[in-house]
Amino acid sequence: MDKFDKDLKDLFQKQAIINEEQENWLDHKVNNLERKKQPQLFSLFKKHRLASVVITLLFVTVSIFAASNLQLFETSKVPISNDKAIARKFQNKQVQNINQTIENDEVKITINDILVDSKAIYFDAEVTLKSKKDNLIKYPYLNKISILNDDGSKIKTQNSSWRLDPETLNYVNNKSRELYKYTDISNKQTLKDIIKNNKSYKLKIEEVIINRQVKKDSEEYQKYQTLNINKTIDFKLDNKINSIESIKYHSDNKDIKVMYLDNTSLNIEFILNESKKSYDNYEVESTDFIDSLNIVTKDGTIIHTDGFEIKSNYQNNKYQDYIKVSFPITLQQSQDQYKFTYNLKSTNKFEAIITK
Amino acid sequence: MIDLKQIEKAINNDHEAFASIIKIIQNELFSIAYLKLTNKSNVHDAIQETLINAYTNITKVKQTQYFKTWIIKILINECQKINQKDNRYINVDYEEYFINATSDNTYISNIFEILKEIDYKYQIAIYLYYAQEYQINEIAKILNENENTIKTRLKRGKEQLKNILEKKENQNG
């Protein structure tokens, strides 16, 4: 292998890391595989001619019966447990708890959080249908939502069209949780540029769509139903929220998954060193020790200094490959930058700047 | 590196294990689809079909160490099927899929974009050999070609890459 070969290998290794959008798309597809998997019965009976005849007759009988009663084919939807995927979608975003609910006789809508990143503003919303008259699988989601000024007028944007792009976080029958993402279709302007801190706005929700999934003759099809809502909630972004995007990482540091400031704490999620994981009956334990962790303001005032152990835990039938540590700190209005340093036993000294 | 125990679990219909394996090889899947296809939506179609095929047929994997080879082969077949149906050529932007990593070499902005400049049939062989470090006999199996063909593709692909890189280096002084 000559130098050119080696250089080429190095180049490939540094590139082709898929971006967050594709990663989320892939997660979503993988999570949905469980639902797509077809029953294995036919493949089992393929080898046995008599059995396949019986199955065919049974299928025909059931199909005829199904035509008169579609609900026969309803199957209960398995809740998707994807806490990790949710955590990933929330990383690199400012998160502000809203926790406001609007409801009518048919539906209850809760806006949990507003999230902002450099490209878009997101609403983490749960939609729950109140009525359970039948056993049909129903998947409700917000359809027409818009952001208005406090007086109800439309916010002025350079571009009139904003893309509403909901991403499923979690859903069970009659209930969904999604991130509704507002982004400029030209990618030139973000709502963050328009929505100012400490100013009130309204989130207007006009419609909820119910996607009713029905199975007929083994073919899935959807029926849609629209519920009119036309209600608003008030919100404003808190200026104490700080942007994760301003964090500067050490060039080759891979220990930190996410770091962000909220109103009361500096939160850090450490990625545990892969090589330290030991597999024993599906349980994984990994430890590392931070000798010292210092948080200082730009002018040198020490806010926090300590050492601690980080240890992986085992939750929801899977090992956690990161651990979240929160440090209660009081943010100082006069300070716009905090320096964060630590010595991880297994790695070199690390330093990052977090800016308000 | 995929943990073979995870593959065993996936073969036994453990969805979590399957998801964790896909997570590990997601960059490779997108890279291959990006190289093989020229239409953005087709990249997603190919990966989606590959996931479904792999997930529903995973019990057919007899030797866990060949799982990755097996799924790459499925993906390449899916890409070929799509290419046979759809010959439209639309430029796919690298940044649609990947983080645009900076390179130490100022004249190489992106090795994948350069790889797309060489002859189409050499691209995947070069990628599998240099990026995935597959042996020639393994690449031959994945691409359904004989080993000598792969050797020739690697040799010619490498020559073309060298020429392009040298030109870029000269242009940048």
Short mmCIF file of C-alpha atoms in Angstrom, two decimals:
data_model
loop_
_atom_site.label_atom_id
_atom_site.label_comp_id
_atom_site.label_asym_id
_atom_site.label_seq_id
_atom_site.Cartn_x
_atom_site.Cartn_y
_atom_site.Cartn_z
CA MET A 1 0.00 0.00 0.00
CA ASP A 2 1.57 3.28 -1.10
CA LYS A 3 1.19 6.76 0.38
CA PHE A 4 -1.64 7.59 -2.00
CA ASP A 5 -3.60 4.57 -0.76
CA LYS A 6 -3.09 5.61 2.84
CA ASP A 7 -4.09 9.24 2.14
CA LEU A 8 -7.20 8.03 0.38
CA LYS A 9 -8.21 5.88 3.35
CA ASP A 10 -7.67 8.81 5.71
CA LEU A 11 -9.80 11.07 3.52
CA PHE A 12 -12.68 8.61 3.46
CA GLN A 13 -12.54 8.15 7.20
CA LYS A 14 -12.89 11.89 7.78
CA GLN A 15 -15.90 12.26 5.54
CA ALA A 16 -19.31 10.82 4.85
CA ILE A 17 -20.92 11.38 8.23
CA ILE A 18 -24.62 11.68 7.59
CA ASN A 19 -26.32 14.84 8.78
CA GLU A 20 -28.96 15.10 11.48
CA GLU A 21 -31.83 15.27 9.02
CA GLN A 22 -30.87 11.98 7.36
CA GLU A 23 -30.12 10.39 10.72
CA ASN A 24 -33.60 11.32 11.95
CA TRP A 25 -35.13 10.02 8.75
CA LEU A 26 -33.31 6.72 9.12
CA ASP A 27 -34.30 6.41 12.80
CA HIS A 28 -37.90 6.96 11.84
CA LYS A 29 -37.75 4.28 9.13
CA VAL A 30 -36.06 1.77 11.42
CA ASN A 31 -38.59 2.43 14.18
CA ASN A 32 -41.40 1.77 11.74
CA LEU A 33 -39.98 -1.53 10.54
CA GLU A 34 -41.58 -3.41 13.38
CA ARG A 35 -44.98 -2.37 12.07
CA LYS A 36 -44.15 -3.18 8.48
CA LYS A 37 -43.01 -6.69 9.18
CA GLN A 38 -45.43 -9.09 7.55
CA PRO A 39 -46.71 -12.15 9.34
CA GLN A 40 -44.42 -15.10 8.80
CA LEU A 41 -47.28 -17.63 8.53
CA PHE A 42 -47.20 -17.87 4.74
CA SER A 43 -43.52 -18.61 4.55
CA LEU A 44 -43.96 -21.37 7.12
CA PHE A 45 -46.75 -23.01 5.15
CA LYS A 46 -45.16 -22.56 1.76
CA LYS A 47 -43.45 -25.91 2.10
CA HIS A 48 -46.68 -27.76 2.84
CA ARG A 49 -49.12 -27.87 -0.07
CA LEU A 50 -52.12 -29.07 1.95
CA ALA A 51 -51.60 -26.45 4.57
CA SER A 52 -51.31 -23.75 1.93
CA VAL A 53 -54.66 -24.82 0.44
CA VAL A 54 -56.21 -24.59 3.91
CA ILE A 55 -54.66 -21.18 4.43
CA THR A 56 -55.91 -19.97 1.05
CA LEU A 57 -59.46 -21.12 1.82
CA LEU A 58 -59.27 -19.50 5.24
CA PHE A 59 -57.98 -16.29 3.68
CA VAL A 60 -60.81 -16.18 1.14
CA THR A 61 -63.42 -16.83 3.85
CA VAL A 62 -61.99 -14.16 6.10
CA SER A 63 -61.71 -11.70 3.19
CA ILE A 64 -65.40 -12.10 2.37
CA PHE A 65 -66.27 -11.66 6.01
CA ALA A 66 -63.98 -8.64 6.23
CA ALA A 67 -65.81 -6.88 3.43
CA SER A 68 -68.83 -6.66 5.68
CA ASN A 69 -66.91 -5.78 8.78
CA LEU A 70 -63.69 -3.88 8.31
CA GLN A 71 -62.93 -3.76 11.98
CA LEU A 72 -62.11 -7.45 11.96
CA PHE A 73 -58.69 -6.58 10.63
CA GLU A 74 -57.88 -3.92 13.15
CA THR A 75 -54.73 -4.61 15.08
CA SER A 76 -53.58 -2.79 18.14
CA LYS A 77 -50.68 -0.47 17.49
CA VAL A 78 -47.55 -1.05 19.49
CA PRO A 79 -46.33 2.11 21.18
CA ILE A 80 -43.01 3.17 19.80
CA SER A 81 -40.50 3.57 22.53
CA ASN A 82 -37.89 5.89 21.18
CA ASP A 83 -36.75 8.04 24.06
CA LYS A 84 -33.27 8.05 22.62
CA ALA A 85 -34.54 9.33 19.31
CA ILE A 86 -36.45 12.06 21.11
CA ALA A 87 -33.35 13.03 23.06
CA ARG A 88 -31.41 13.21 19.82
CA LYS A 89 -33.96 15.49 18.20
CA PHE A 90 -33.79 17.79 21.21
CA GLN A 91 -30.05 18.09 21.23
CA ASN A 92 -28.50 21.20 19.75
CA LYS A 93 -31.70 23.10 20.36
CA GLN A 94 -32.73 25.66 22.92
CA VAL A 95 -35.58 24.15 24.87
CA GLN A 96 -38.17 26.19 26.70
CA ASN A 97 -40.95 24.56 28.62
CA ILE A 98 -44.40 25.88 27.71
CA ASN A 99 -46.79 23.20 28.96
CA GLN A 100 -50.01 24.78 27.74
CA THR A 101 -53.14 22.91 26.82
CA ILE A 102 -56.08 23.71 24.61
CA GLU A 103 -59.00 21.40 24.19
CA ASN A 104 -62.52 20.96 22.97
CA ASP A 105 -65.00 18.10 23.25
CA GLU A 106 -63.07 15.94 20.81
CA VAL A 107 -59.41 16.63 21.25
CA LYS A 108 -56.81 17.77 23.75
CA ILE A 109 -53.65 19.50 22.51
CA THR A 110 -50.67 20.09 24.79
CA ILE A 111 -47.69 22.13 23.71
CA ASN A 112 -44.87 20.79 25.87
CA ASP A 113 -41.87 22.78 24.71
CA ILE A 114 -40.70 25.27 22.18
CA LEU A 115 -37.32 24.47 20.70
CA VAL A 116 -35.18 26.73 18.60
CA ASP A 117 -32.04 25.99 16.66
CA SER A 118 -30.16 27.91 14.03
CA LYS A 119 -32.50 26.83 11.24
CA ALA A 120 -35.96 26.54 12.66
CA ILE A 121 -38.38 26.80 15.50
CA TYR A 122 -40.14 23.68 16.75
CA PHE A 123 -43.21 22.97 18.82
CA ASP A 124 -43.25 19.73 20.76
CA ALA A 125 -46.96 18.95 20.80
CA GLU A 126 -49.12 16.08 22.00
CA VAL A 127 -52.51 15.53 20.43
CA THR A 128 -54.95 13.21 22.20
CA LEU A 129 -58.38 12.21 20.96
CA LYS A 130 -60.96 12.03 23.72
CA SER A 131 -63.50 9.83 22.03
CA LYS A 132 -62.90 6.10 21.82
CA LYS A 133 -66.21 5.11 20.28
CA ASP A 134 -64.70 2.43 18.08
CA ASN A 135 -61.59 0.35 17.93
CA LEU A 136 -60.18 1.92 14.79
CA ILE A 137 -56.57 2.97 14.87
CA LYS A 138 -56.44 6.74 14.85
CA TYR A 139 -53.44 8.95 14.52
CA PRO A 140 -54.22 12.64 15.18
CA TYR A 141 -51.88 15.49 14.29
CA LEU A 142 -51.94 19.27 13.98
CA ASN A 143 -52.49 20.52 10.48
CA LYS A 144 -52.68 24.27 10.10
CA ILE A 145 -50.58 26.09 12.65
CA SER A 146 -49.19 29.60 12.42
CA ILE A 147 -47.37 32.13 14.54
CA LEU A 148 -48.96 35.53 15.13
CA ASN A 149 -48.01 38.71 16.90
CA ASP A 150 -49.50 39.35 20.33
CA ASP A 151 -52.28 41.47 18.77
CA GLY A 152 -53.24 38.64 16.41
CA SER A 153 -51.63 40.14 13.31
CA LYS A 154 -49.38 38.04 11.12
CA ILE A 155 -45.67 38.23 11.76
CA LYS A 156 -43.79 39.92 8.97
CA THR A 157 -41.41 37.62 7.18
CA GLN A 158 -39.17 38.15 4.22
CA ASN A 159 -40.59 35.03 2.68
CA SER A 160 -44.26 34.37 2.77
CA SER A 161 -44.02 30.59 2.84
CA TRP A 162 -42.83 28.58 5.77
CA ARG A 163 -42.54 24.87 5.67
CA LEU A 164 -44.36 22.94 8.34
CA ASP A 165 -42.58 19.69 8.77
CA PRO A 166 -43.86 17.44 11.54
CA GLU A 167 -41.67 14.62 12.77
CA THR A 168 -43.18 11.82 14.75
CA LEU A 169 -41.67 11.37 18.16
CA ASN A 170 -44.06 8.89 19.61
CA TYR A 171 -47.56 7.70 18.98
CA VAL A 172 -50.08 5.21 20.19
CA ASN A 173 -53.66 4.79 19.16
CA ASN A 174 -55.58 8.08 19.60
CA LYS A 175 -52.48 9.98 20.64
CA SER A 176 -49.42 11.43 18.95
CA ARG A 177 -46.39 13.40 19.98
CA GLU A 178 -44.60 15.30 17.26
CA LEU A 179 -42.17 18.09 16.68
CA TYR A 180 -43.76 20.63 14.38
CA LYS A 181 -40.91 22.34 12.65
CA TYR A 182 -41.17 25.73 11.07
CA THR A 183 -38.46 26.50 8.61
CA ASP A 184 -38.04 28.92 5.77
CA ILE A 185 -38.33 27.17 2.44
CA SER A 186 -35.54 29.30 1.00
CA ASN A 187 -33.34 28.59 4.05
CA LYS A 188 -32.41 32.25 4.20
CA GLN A 189 -34.33 33.29 7.24
CA THR A 190 -35.30 31.60 10.47
CA LEU A 191 -38.11 32.37 12.83
CA LYS A 192 -35.42 32.91 15.40
CA ASP A 193 -34.41 35.98 13.40
CA ILE A 194 -37.94 37.30 13.65
CA ILE A 195 -39.17 36.17 17.03
CA LYS A 196 -37.54 38.27 19.69
CA ASN A 197 -36.79 37.32 23.25
CA ASN A 198 -39.17 38.51 25.92
CA LYS A 199 -41.86 39.50 23.45
CA SER A 200 -45.21 37.71 23.43
CA TYR A 201 -46.51 35.78 20.43
CA LYS A 202 -49.42 33.54 19.71
CA LEU A 203 -49.38 30.06 18.31
CA LYS A 204 -52.57 29.54 16.34
CA ILE A 205 -53.84 26.01 15.77
CA GLU A 206 -56.57 25.78 13.16
CA GLU A 207 -57.00 22.09 12.46
CA VAL A 208 -56.35 18.61 13.69
CA ILE A 209 -56.30 15.86 11.12
CA ILE A 210 -57.18 12.35 12.17
CA ASN A 211 -55.53 9.71 10.08
CA ARG A 212 -57.67 6.65 10.54
CA GLN A 213 -55.84 3.52 9.50
CA VAL A 214 -57.95 0.68 8.27
CA LYS A 215 -56.92 -2.67 6.93
CA LYS A 216 -58.96 -4.12 4.15
CA ASP A 217 -57.99 -7.35 2.41
CA SER A 218 -54.50 -7.02 3.85
CA GLU A 219 -54.04 -3.64 2.12
CA GLU A 220 -53.67 -0.64 4.34
CA TYR A 221 -55.43 2.51 3.41
CA GLN A 222 -56.13 5.73 5.20
CA LYS A 223 -59.20 7.77 5.81
CA TYR A 224 -58.79 11.32 6.93
CA GLN A 225 -61.06 13.39 9.11
CA THR A 226 -60.57 17.09 9.92
CA LEU A 227 -61.43 18.71 13.24
CA ASN A 228 -61.67 22.50 13.43
CA ILE A 229 -59.85 23.96 16.41
CA ASN A 230 -59.11 27.69 15.79
CA LYS A 231 -57.56 28.41 19.16
CA THR A 232 -54.35 30.12 20.19
CA ILE A 233 -51.81 29.87 22.96
CA ASP A 234 -49.46 32.64 24.07
CA PHE A 235 -45.74 32.16 24.31
CA LYS A 236 -42.53 34.10 24.51
CA LEU A 237 -38.93 33.06 24.38
CA ASP A 238 -37.02 33.54 27.57
CA ASN A 239 -33.80 35.47 27.13
CA LYS A 240 -32.05 33.32 29.68
CA ILE A 241 -32.03 30.46 27.23
CA ASN A 242 -28.65 30.04 25.70
CA SER A 243 -27.69 28.68 22.39
CA ILE A 244 -25.93 25.34 22.18
CA GLU A 245 -24.64 26.25 18.75
CA SER A 246 -22.23 28.71 20.27
CA ILE A 247 -20.33 25.96 22.03
CA LYS A 248 -16.92 25.48 20.61
CA TYR A 249 -15.66 21.96 20.81
CA HIS A 250 -12.10 20.83 21.03
CA SER A 251 -11.35 19.61 17.53
CA ASP A 252 -11.02 15.92 18.28
CA ASN A 253 -13.10 15.67 21.42
CA LYS A 254 -15.86 13.13 21.25
CA ASP A 255 -16.70 12.87 24.93
CA ILE A 256 -19.56 15.28 24.94
CA LYS A 257 -22.83 14.51 23.28
CA VAL A 258 -24.61 17.69 24.13
CA MET A 259 -24.11 20.63 26.45
CA TYR A 260 -26.59 23.36 27.10
CA LEU A 261 -27.60 25.94 29.62
CA ASP A 262 -31.12 26.26 30.87
CA ASN A 263 -32.40 28.71 33.44
CA THR A 264 -30.83 27.00 36.40
CA SER A 265 -28.22 24.51 35.27
CA LEU A 266 -25.43 23.67 32.98
CA ASN A 267 -26.33 20.29 31.53
CA ILE A 268 -23.77 18.02 29.99
CA GLU A 269 -24.28 14.63 28.43
CA PHE A 270 -21.05 12.71 28.34
CA ILE A 271 -20.60 10.00 25.77
CA LEU A 272 -19.09 7.00 27.44
CA ASN A 273 -15.99 5.57 25.93
CA GLU A 274 -17.01 2.70 23.63
CA SER A 275 -13.88 0.71 24.34
CA LYS A 276 -14.65 0.67 28.05
CA LYS A 277 -17.98 -1.03 27.67
CA SER A 278 -18.09 -4.62 28.78
CA TYR A 279 -20.86 -6.91 27.68
CA ASP A 280 -22.21 -9.33 30.21
CA ASN A 281 -25.66 -10.74 29.67
CA TYR A 282 -26.72 -7.67 27.80
CA GLU A 283 -25.79 -5.36 30.64
CA VAL A 284 -23.16 -2.80 30.10
CA GLU A 285 -21.34 -0.86 32.67
CA SER A 286 -18.85 1.78 31.95
CA THR A 287 -17.18 4.20 34.27
CA ASP A 288 -14.88 7.11 33.93
CA PHE A 289 -13.82 9.77 36.34
CA ILE A 290 -13.64 13.44 35.84
CA ASP A 291 -10.77 14.69 37.98
CA SER A 292 -11.87 18.24 37.89
CA LEU A 293 -14.56 20.27 36.25
CA ASN A 294 -14.42 24.02 36.31
CA ILE A 295 -16.92 26.51 35.07
CA VAL A 296 -15.68 30.07 35.07
CA THR A 297 -17.10 33.27 33.68
CA LYS A 298 -15.29 35.22 31.00
CA ASP A 299 -13.74 37.49 33.62
CA GLY A 300 -12.41 34.51 35.59
CA THR A 301 -14.98 34.13 38.39
CA ILE A 302 -15.24 30.46 39.36
CA ILE A 303 -18.83 29.22 39.34
CA HIS A 304 -18.22 25.55 39.85
CA THR A 305 -15.26 23.30 40.52
CA ASP A 306 -15.53 19.64 41.34
CA GLY A 307 -14.62 16.10 40.37
CA PHE A 308 -17.06 13.24 39.98
CA GLU A 309 -17.56 9.77 38.60
CA ILE A 310 -19.63 9.14 35.54
CA LYS A 311 -21.12 5.70 35.21
CA SER A 312 -23.39 4.23 32.59
CA ASN A 313 -26.75 2.87 33.55
CA TYR A 314 -29.14 0.36 32.09
CA GLN A 315 -32.63 1.50 31.29
CA ASN A 316 -35.51 0.40 29.10
CA ASN A 317 -33.81 -2.87 28.18
CA LYS A 318 -30.80 -1.16 26.68
CA TYR A 319 -27.60 0.32 27.88
CA GLN A 320 -27.28 4.05 27.88
CA ASP A 321 -24.27 5.18 25.96
CA TYR A 322 -24.29 8.58 27.50
CA ILE A 323 -24.96 10.06 30.89
CA LYS A 324 -26.46 13.39 31.71
CA VAL A 325 -24.96 15.48 34.48
CA SER A 326 -26.48 18.76 35.59
CA PHE A 327 -24.73 21.42 37.56
CA PRO A 328 -26.92 24.02 39.26
CA ILE A 329 -25.47 27.40 38.43
CA THR A 330 -26.81 30.90 38.53
CA LEU A 331 -26.35 32.66 35.27
CA GLN A 332 -25.11 36.17 35.58
CA GLN A 333 -26.81 38.76 33.44
CA SER A 334 -23.58 40.69 33.10
CA GLN A 335 -21.76 37.72 31.68
CA ASP A 336 -22.20 36.65 28.11
CA GLN A 337 -19.69 33.83 28.06
CA TYR A 338 -18.72 30.94 30.29
CA LYS A 339 -15.63 28.85 29.99
CA PHE A 340 -15.96 25.20 30.79
CA THR A 341 -12.97 22.94 31.36
CA TYR A 342 -12.52 19.41 32.56
CA ASN A 343 -9.93 16.70 32.85
CA LEU A 344 -11.29 13.32 31.92
CA LYS A 345 -9.09 10.55 33.24
CA SER A 346 -9.10 8.71 29.94
CA THR A 347 -8.49 11.72 27.75
CA ASN A 348 -6.66 14.96 27.68
CA LYS A 349 -7.82 18.24 29.06
CA PHE A 350 -10.88 19.60 27.40
CA GLU A 351 -12.06 23.16 27.13
CA ALA A 352 -15.20 24.63 25.71
CA ILE A 353 -16.76 28.04 25.63
CA ILE A 354 -20.48 28.37 26.10
CA THR A 355 -22.00 31.68 25.14
CA LYS A 356 -25.34 33.18 26.01
CA MET B 1 -17.50 -2.20 14.39
CA ILE B 2 -20.67 -4.26 14.72
CA ASP B 3 -20.92 -6.44 17.78
CA LEU B 4 -21.61 -10.01 16.60
CA LYS B 5 -23.84 -10.59 19.64
CA GLN B 6 -26.06 -7.76 18.44
CA ILE B 7 -26.31 -9.43 15.03
CA GLU B 8 -27.31 -12.70 16.69
CA LYS B 9 -30.02 -10.86 18.60
CA ALA B 10 -31.20 -9.15 15.42
CA ILE B 11 -31.39 -12.52 13.68
CA ASN B 12 -33.62 -13.63 16.54
CA ASN B 13 -35.99 -10.77 15.68
CA ASP B 14 -34.72 -8.30 18.26
CA HIS B 15 -35.77 -4.97 16.78
CA GLU B 16 -33.63 -2.93 19.16
CA ALA B 17 -30.55 -4.89 18.12
CA PHE B 18 -31.35 -4.40 14.45
CA ALA B 19 -31.80 -0.66 15.01
CA SER B 20 -28.47 -0.43 16.80
CA ILE B 21 -26.68 -2.21 13.94
CA ILE B 22 -28.22 0.13 11.36
CA LYS B 23 -27.04 3.05 13.48
CA ILE B 24 -23.48 1.77 13.24
CA ILE B 25 -23.53 1.30 9.48
CA GLN B 26 -25.77 4.25 8.55
CA ASN B 27 -22.89 6.26 7.07
CA GLU B 28 -21.88 3.37 4.81
CA LEU B 29 -25.45 2.82 3.62
CA PHE B 30 -25.90 6.46 2.68
CA SER B 31 -22.45 6.63 1.08
CA ILE B 32 -23.13 3.67 -1.20
CA ALA B 33 -26.60 4.90 -2.16
CA TYR B 34 -25.18 8.37 -2.78
CA LEU B 35 -22.52 6.95 -5.09
CA LYS B 36 -24.81 4.56 -6.92
CA LEU B 37 -27.80 6.83 -7.48
CA THR B 38 -28.29 10.16 -9.12
CA ASN B 39 -31.71 11.10 -7.89
CA LYS B 40 -32.32 12.32 -4.37
CA SER B 41 -35.60 10.55 -3.69
CA ASN B 42 -34.12 7.33 -5.07
CA VAL B 43 -31.48 7.34 -2.35
CA HIS B 44 -34.21 7.23 0.28
CA ASP B 45 -36.18 4.62 -1.67
CA ALA B 46 -33.15 2.36 -1.96
CA ILE B 47 -32.30 2.61 1.73
CA GLN B 48 -35.89 2.09 2.78
CA GLU B 49 -36.27 -1.01 0.60
CA THR B 50 -32.95 -2.31 1.91
CA LEU B 51 -34.08 -1.88 5.50
CA ILE B 52 -37.35 -3.69 4.87
CA ASN B 53 -35.64 -6.51 2.95
CA ALA B 54 -32.94 -6.91 5.53
CA TYR B 55 -35.35 -6.80 8.45
CA THR B 56 -37.77 -9.32 6.99
CA ASN B 57 -35.06 -11.68 5.74
CA ILE B 58 -32.50 -11.38 8.49
CA THR B 59 -33.10 -14.95 9.63
CA LYS B 60 -31.41 -16.02 6.38
CA VAL B 61 -28.06 -14.69 7.60
CA LYS B 62 -26.16 -17.79 8.59
CA GLN B 63 -22.78 -16.30 9.46
CA THR B 64 -23.00 -13.21 11.61
CA GLN B 65 -19.64 -11.85 10.48
CA TYR B 66 -21.01 -11.46 6.94
CA PHE B 67 -24.05 -9.42 7.95
CA LYS B 68 -22.60 -6.14 6.73
CA THR B 69 -21.54 -7.65 3.40
CA TRP B 70 -25.02 -9.11 3.06
CA ILE B 71 -26.87 -5.83 3.67
CA ILE B 72 -24.51 -3.90 1.37
CA LYS B 73 -25.25 -6.44 -1.33
CA ILE B 74 -28.98 -5.91 -0.81
CA LEU B 75 -28.49 -2.16 -1.04
CA ILE B 76 -26.46 -2.39 -4.24
CA ASN B 77 -29.13 -4.63 -5.78
CA GLU B 78 -31.83 -2.14 -4.79
CA CYS B 79 -29.80 0.70 -6.30
CA GLN B 80 -29.38 -1.27 -9.53
CA LYS B 81 -33.10 -2.02 -9.68
CA ILE B 82 -33.88 1.68 -9.28
CA ASN B 83 -31.28 2.68 -11.88
CA GLN B 84 -32.81 0.27 -14.39
CA LYS B 85 -36.22 1.89 -13.90
CA ASP B 86 -35.15 5.49 -13.61
CA ASN B 87 -32.47 6.95 -15.82
CA ARG B 88 -33.13 10.59 -15.00
CA TYR B 89 -30.00 12.37 -13.96
CA ILE B 90 -30.38 14.92 -11.23
CA ASN B 91 -27.34 16.19 -9.41
CA VAL B 92 -27.41 15.10 -5.80
CA ASP B 93 -25.87 17.58 -3.43
CA TYR B 94 -23.46 15.98 -0.96
CA GLU B 95 -24.68 18.26 1.81
CA GLU B 96 -28.21 16.95 1.41
CA TYR B 97 -27.01 13.85 3.21
CA PHE B 98 -23.71 14.43 4.89
CA ILE B 99 -21.97 16.84 7.16
CA ASN B 100 -19.52 18.62 4.91
CA ALA B 101 -16.32 17.75 6.70
CA THR B 102 -13.31 19.95 6.25
CA SER B 103 -10.22 18.39 4.82
CA ASP B 104 -6.61 18.93 5.83
CA ASN B 105 -5.83 19.28 2.13
CA THR B 106 -7.14 22.61 0.95
CA TYR B 107 -7.48 21.38 -2.63
CA ILE B 108 -9.68 18.45 -1.63
CA SER B 109 -12.94 19.90 -0.46
CA ASN B 110 -14.69 16.57 -0.49
CA ILE B 111 -13.38 13.16 -1.48
CA PHE B 112 -16.90 11.93 -2.30
CA GLU B 113 -17.48 14.66 -4.84
CA ILE B 114 -14.13 13.82 -6.43
CA LEU B 115 -15.00 10.13 -6.43
CA LYS B 116 -18.18 10.98 -8.34
CA GLU B 117 -16.01 12.46 -11.08
CA ILE B 118 -14.36 9.17 -11.98
CA ASP B 119 -15.89 6.53 -14.21
CA TYR B 120 -19.17 5.31 -12.72
CA LYS B 121 -18.24 1.63 -12.62
CA TYR B 122 -15.06 2.25 -10.60
CA GLN B 123 -16.67 4.31 -7.83
CA ILE B 124 -18.16 1.58 -5.66
CA ALA B 125 -15.11 -0.67 -5.91
CA ILE B 126 -12.89 2.22 -4.79
CA TYR B 127 -15.28 3.08 -1.97
CA LEU B 128 -15.52 -0.49 -0.69
CA TYR B 129 -11.77 -0.99 -0.88
CA TYR B 130 -10.54 2.28 0.61
CA ALA B 131 -13.37 3.43 2.84
CA GLN B 132 -14.68 0.07 4.00
CA GLU B 133 -11.38 -1.83 3.68
CA TYR B 134 -12.97 -4.85 2.06
CA GLN B 135 -10.67 -7.40 0.44
CA ILE B 136 -10.76 -7.84 -3.33
CA ASN B 137 -12.47 -11.24 -3.08
CA GLU B 138 -15.17 -9.76 -0.80
CA ILE B 139 -15.81 -6.86 -3.20
CA ALA B 140 -16.07 -9.38 -6.02
CA LYS B 141 -18.79 -11.24 -4.09
CA ILE B 142 -20.70 -8.06 -3.26
CA LEU B 143 -20.63 -6.81 -6.85
CA ASN B 144 -21.07 -10.23 -8.47
CA GLU B 145 -17.89 -9.84 -10.51
CA ASN B 146 -14.72 -11.87 -10.69
CA GLU B 147 -11.65 -10.82 -8.75
CA ASN B 148 -9.65 -9.78 -11.80
CA THR B 149 -12.40 -7.38 -12.85
CA ILE B 150 -12.30 -5.79 -9.41
CA LYS B 151 -8.50 -5.53 -9.54
CA THR B 152 -8.77 -3.77 -12.90
CA ARG B 153 -11.48 -1.41 -11.64
CA LEU B 154 -9.42 -0.52 -8.59
CA LYS B 155 -6.32 0.09 -10.69
CA ARG B 156 -8.08 2.26 -13.26
CA GLY B 157 -10.22 4.03 -10.67
CA LYS B 158 -7.14 4.83 -8.65
CA GLU B 159 -5.39 6.22 -11.75
CA GLN B 160 -8.36 8.44 -12.53
CA LEU B 161 -8.55 9.66 -8.94
CA LYS B 162 -4.81 10.39 -8.94
CA ASN B 163 -5.13 12.44 -12.13
CA ILE B 164 -8.02 14.48 -10.77
CA LEU B 165 -6.31 15.09 -7.44
CA GLU B 166 -3.04 16.09 -9.12
CA LYS B 167 -4.89 18.57 -11.34
CA LYS B 168 -6.63 20.06 -8.33
CA GLU B 169 -3.35 20.26 -6.43
CA ASN B 170 -1.67 22.05 -9.35
CA GLN B 171 -4.58 24.47 -9.70
CA ASN B 172 -4.20 25.35 -6.05
CA GLY B 173 -0.49 25.83 -6.42
#
